[in-house]
Short mmCIF file of C-alpha atoms in Angstrom, two decimals:
data_model
loop_
_atom_site.label_atom_id
_atom_site.label_comp_id
_atom_site.label_asym_id
_atom_site.label_seq_id
_atom_site.Cartn_x
_atom_site.Cartn_y
_atom_site.Cartn_z
CA MET A 1 -17.91 -4.29 -66.01
CA LEU A 2 -14.82 -5.78 -64.44
CA ASP A 3 -14.94 -9.44 -63.60
CA THR A 4 -14.21 -10.66 -60.08
CA THR A 5 -11.12 -12.66 -61.04
CA ASN A 6 -9.55 -9.47 -62.37
CA ALA A 7 -10.52 -7.70 -59.12
CA SER A 8 -8.87 -10.45 -57.07
CA GLY A 9 -5.72 -10.11 -59.16
CA SER A 10 -5.73 -6.36 -58.60
CA LEU A 11 -6.07 -6.89 -54.85
CA ALA A 12 -3.16 -9.35 -54.88
CA THR A 13 -1.03 -6.94 -56.92
CA PHE A 14 -1.76 -4.09 -54.52
CA ARG A 15 -1.02 -6.36 -51.55
CA ALA A 16 2.37 -7.16 -53.13
CA ALA A 17 3.06 -3.44 -53.62
CA VAL A 18 2.24 -2.80 -49.94
CA THR A 19 4.50 -5.67 -48.86
CA ASP A 20 7.33 -4.34 -51.02
CA ALA A 21 6.85 -0.85 -49.61
CA ALA A 22 6.98 -2.14 -46.06
CA ALA A 23 10.27 -3.90 -46.76
CA VAL A 24 12.05 -1.24 -48.81
CA THR A 25 14.10 0.18 -45.93
CA THR A 26 14.69 -3.05 -44.01
CA GLY A 27 17.99 -3.88 -45.69
CA SER A 28 21.26 -2.11 -45.25
CA ARG A 29 21.55 -1.01 -48.88
CA TRP A 30 18.60 1.18 -49.75
CA GLN A 31 18.45 4.66 -51.22
CA ILE A 32 15.91 7.45 -51.28
CA SER A 33 15.19 6.54 -54.89
CA ASP A 34 14.00 3.12 -53.64
CA VAL A 35 11.49 4.83 -51.34
CA GLU A 36 10.33 7.04 -54.20
CA ALA A 37 9.95 4.06 -56.53
CA VAL A 38 7.81 2.01 -54.13
CA GLY A 39 5.75 5.09 -53.40
CA HIS A 40 5.02 5.67 -57.07
CA ARG A 41 4.14 1.99 -57.44
CA LEU A 42 1.64 2.33 -54.57
CA ALA A 43 0.08 5.39 -56.22
CA VAL A 44 -0.35 3.58 -59.54
CA GLU A 45 -1.60 0.32 -58.04
CA VAL A 46 -4.16 2.03 -55.79
CA GLU A 47 -5.74 3.65 -58.85
CA ILE A 48 -6.05 0.23 -60.48
CA LEU A 49 -7.45 -1.24 -57.28
CA CYS A 50 -10.13 1.46 -57.12
CA ALA A 51 -11.22 0.77 -60.68
CA HIS A 52 -12.72 -2.46 -59.32
CA PRO A 53 -15.72 -2.87 -57.05
CA ALA A 54 -15.13 -1.63 -53.52
CA THR A 55 -14.57 -4.25 -50.82
CA PRO A 56 -13.81 -4.04 -47.11
CA THR A 57 -10.59 -5.96 -47.79
CA ALA A 58 -9.46 -3.29 -50.26
CA LEU A 59 -10.23 -0.58 -47.70
CA ASP A 60 -8.22 -2.36 -45.00
CA LEU A 61 -5.30 -2.78 -47.39
CA VAL A 62 -5.38 0.88 -48.42
CA GLU A 63 -5.29 1.82 -44.73
CA GLU A 64 -2.24 -0.38 -44.28
CA ALA A 65 -0.62 1.31 -47.28
CA ILE A 66 -1.32 4.76 -45.80
CA VAL A 67 0.40 3.83 -42.55
CA ILE A 68 3.39 2.36 -44.37
CA TRP A 69 3.66 5.37 -46.65
CA ASP A 70 3.42 7.73 -43.69
CA ASP A 71 6.45 6.02 -42.18
CA LEU A 72 8.36 6.06 -45.48
CA SER A 73 7.51 9.70 -46.07
CA GLY A 74 9.66 10.54 -43.06
CA HIS A 75 12.69 9.45 -45.06
CA LEU A 76 11.70 11.79 -47.90
CA ARG A 77 11.19 14.65 -45.49
CA ASP A 78 14.60 14.03 -43.91
CA ALA A 79 16.29 13.95 -47.32
CA HIS A 80 14.25 16.73 -48.92
CA HIS A 81 17.36 18.20 -50.53
CA VAL A 82 17.88 15.12 -52.75
CA THR A 83 14.35 13.88 -53.36
CA ARG A 84 12.46 14.20 -56.60
CA THR A 85 9.16 13.23 -55.00
CA GLU A 86 7.11 15.17 -52.48
CA PRO A 87 5.44 12.91 -49.90
CA GLU A 88 2.03 14.27 -50.88
CA GLU A 89 2.47 12.95 -54.43
CA ILE A 90 1.98 9.47 -52.99
CA ALA A 91 -0.19 10.29 -49.96
CA ASP A 92 -2.84 12.12 -51.97
CA PRO A 93 -3.77 9.18 -54.25
CA LEU A 94 -3.78 6.82 -51.25
CA LEU A 95 -6.06 9.12 -49.26
CA ASP A 96 -8.28 9.76 -52.28
CA ALA A 97 -8.66 5.99 -52.66
CA HIS A 98 -9.44 5.61 -48.96
CA ARG A 99 -12.06 8.31 -49.07
CA ASP A 100 -13.54 6.86 -52.27
CA LEU A 101 -13.73 3.36 -50.79
CA CYS A 102 -15.39 4.64 -47.62
CA GLU A 103 -17.97 6.39 -49.77
CA ARG A 104 -18.53 3.50 -52.17
CA LEU A 105 -18.88 1.03 -49.28
CA ASP A 106 -21.48 3.41 -47.82
CA LEU A 107 -19.84 3.40 -44.40
CA ASP A 108 -21.66 5.34 -41.74
CA PRO A 109 -19.96 8.41 -40.26
CA ASP A 110 -19.26 6.58 -36.98
CA GLU A 111 -17.23 3.89 -38.72
CA ILE A 112 -15.37 6.39 -40.89
CA ALA A 113 -14.53 8.42 -37.78
CA GLU A 114 -13.20 5.33 -35.99
CA ARG A 115 -11.09 4.34 -39.00
CA LEU A 116 -9.64 7.85 -39.22
CA LYS A 117 -8.85 7.90 -35.51
CA ARG A 118 -6.95 4.62 -35.88
CA LEU A 119 -5.05 5.99 -38.88
CA LEU A 120 -4.19 9.21 -37.06
CA ALA A 121 -2.88 7.26 -34.08
CA ARG A 122 -0.53 5.31 -36.36
CA CYS A 123 0.56 8.11 -38.73
CA HIS A 124 3.30 10.35 -37.38
CA TYR A 125 3.91 12.68 -40.34
CA ASP A 126 0.49 14.30 -40.79
CA THR A 127 -0.29 12.25 -43.87
CA VAL A 128 -4.02 12.09 -43.14
CA ASP A 129 -6.00 15.26 -43.88
CA ILE A 130 -9.22 15.02 -41.89
CA ASP A 131 -10.72 18.06 -43.61
CA SER A 132 -11.05 16.11 -46.86
CA TYR A 133 -13.48 13.74 -45.07
CA ALA A 134 -15.74 16.48 -43.67
CA ASP A 135 -18.67 15.71 -45.97
CA LEU A 136 -18.50 11.98 -45.13
CA LEU A 137 -18.17 12.58 -41.39
CA GLY A 138 -20.99 15.07 -40.98
CA GLU A 139 -21.31 16.03 -37.32
CA HIS A 140 -18.42 13.70 -36.41
CA ALA A 141 -15.90 15.93 -38.22
CA ASP A 142 -15.42 18.06 -35.10
CA THR A 143 -14.72 15.04 -32.88
CA ILE A 144 -11.59 13.97 -34.72
CA THR A 145 -8.37 15.78 -34.05
CA SER A 146 -4.82 14.99 -34.95
CA PRO A 147 -2.74 13.76 -32.04
CA THR A 148 -0.43 16.39 -30.62
CA ARG A 149 2.96 16.31 -32.31
CA TRP A 150 6.11 17.11 -30.37
#
């Protein structure tokens, strides 16, 4: 069993990784490798975070990380000819963690659907795969659609 002080430290570490990811492209001297590095850090830290008991705070933070990664993944897509990382390599662990936390927190399908709708509204690069939530959404799976992309 993991103690709660270790869980709090894991949450703080993941929060720092999310903050670093959000800031990676704010300066004038960043490279695609910087985006890849923060993405890989997010993927590693989210696995550690999910090894601890599920909390609503962890779920909220993972959602923030998904939105930030979605934005950063646009840079990888634009520079696909020089990247070593596919956007899905980072998105998949983040979404797996999100799905796992929703399940472990025993959220009802209505709340999961609302959370997914909010994520979809904020993610512009199709990072969120609604189909992977079908078993958690039940009858609500058909009510969620990705916003139309231009």
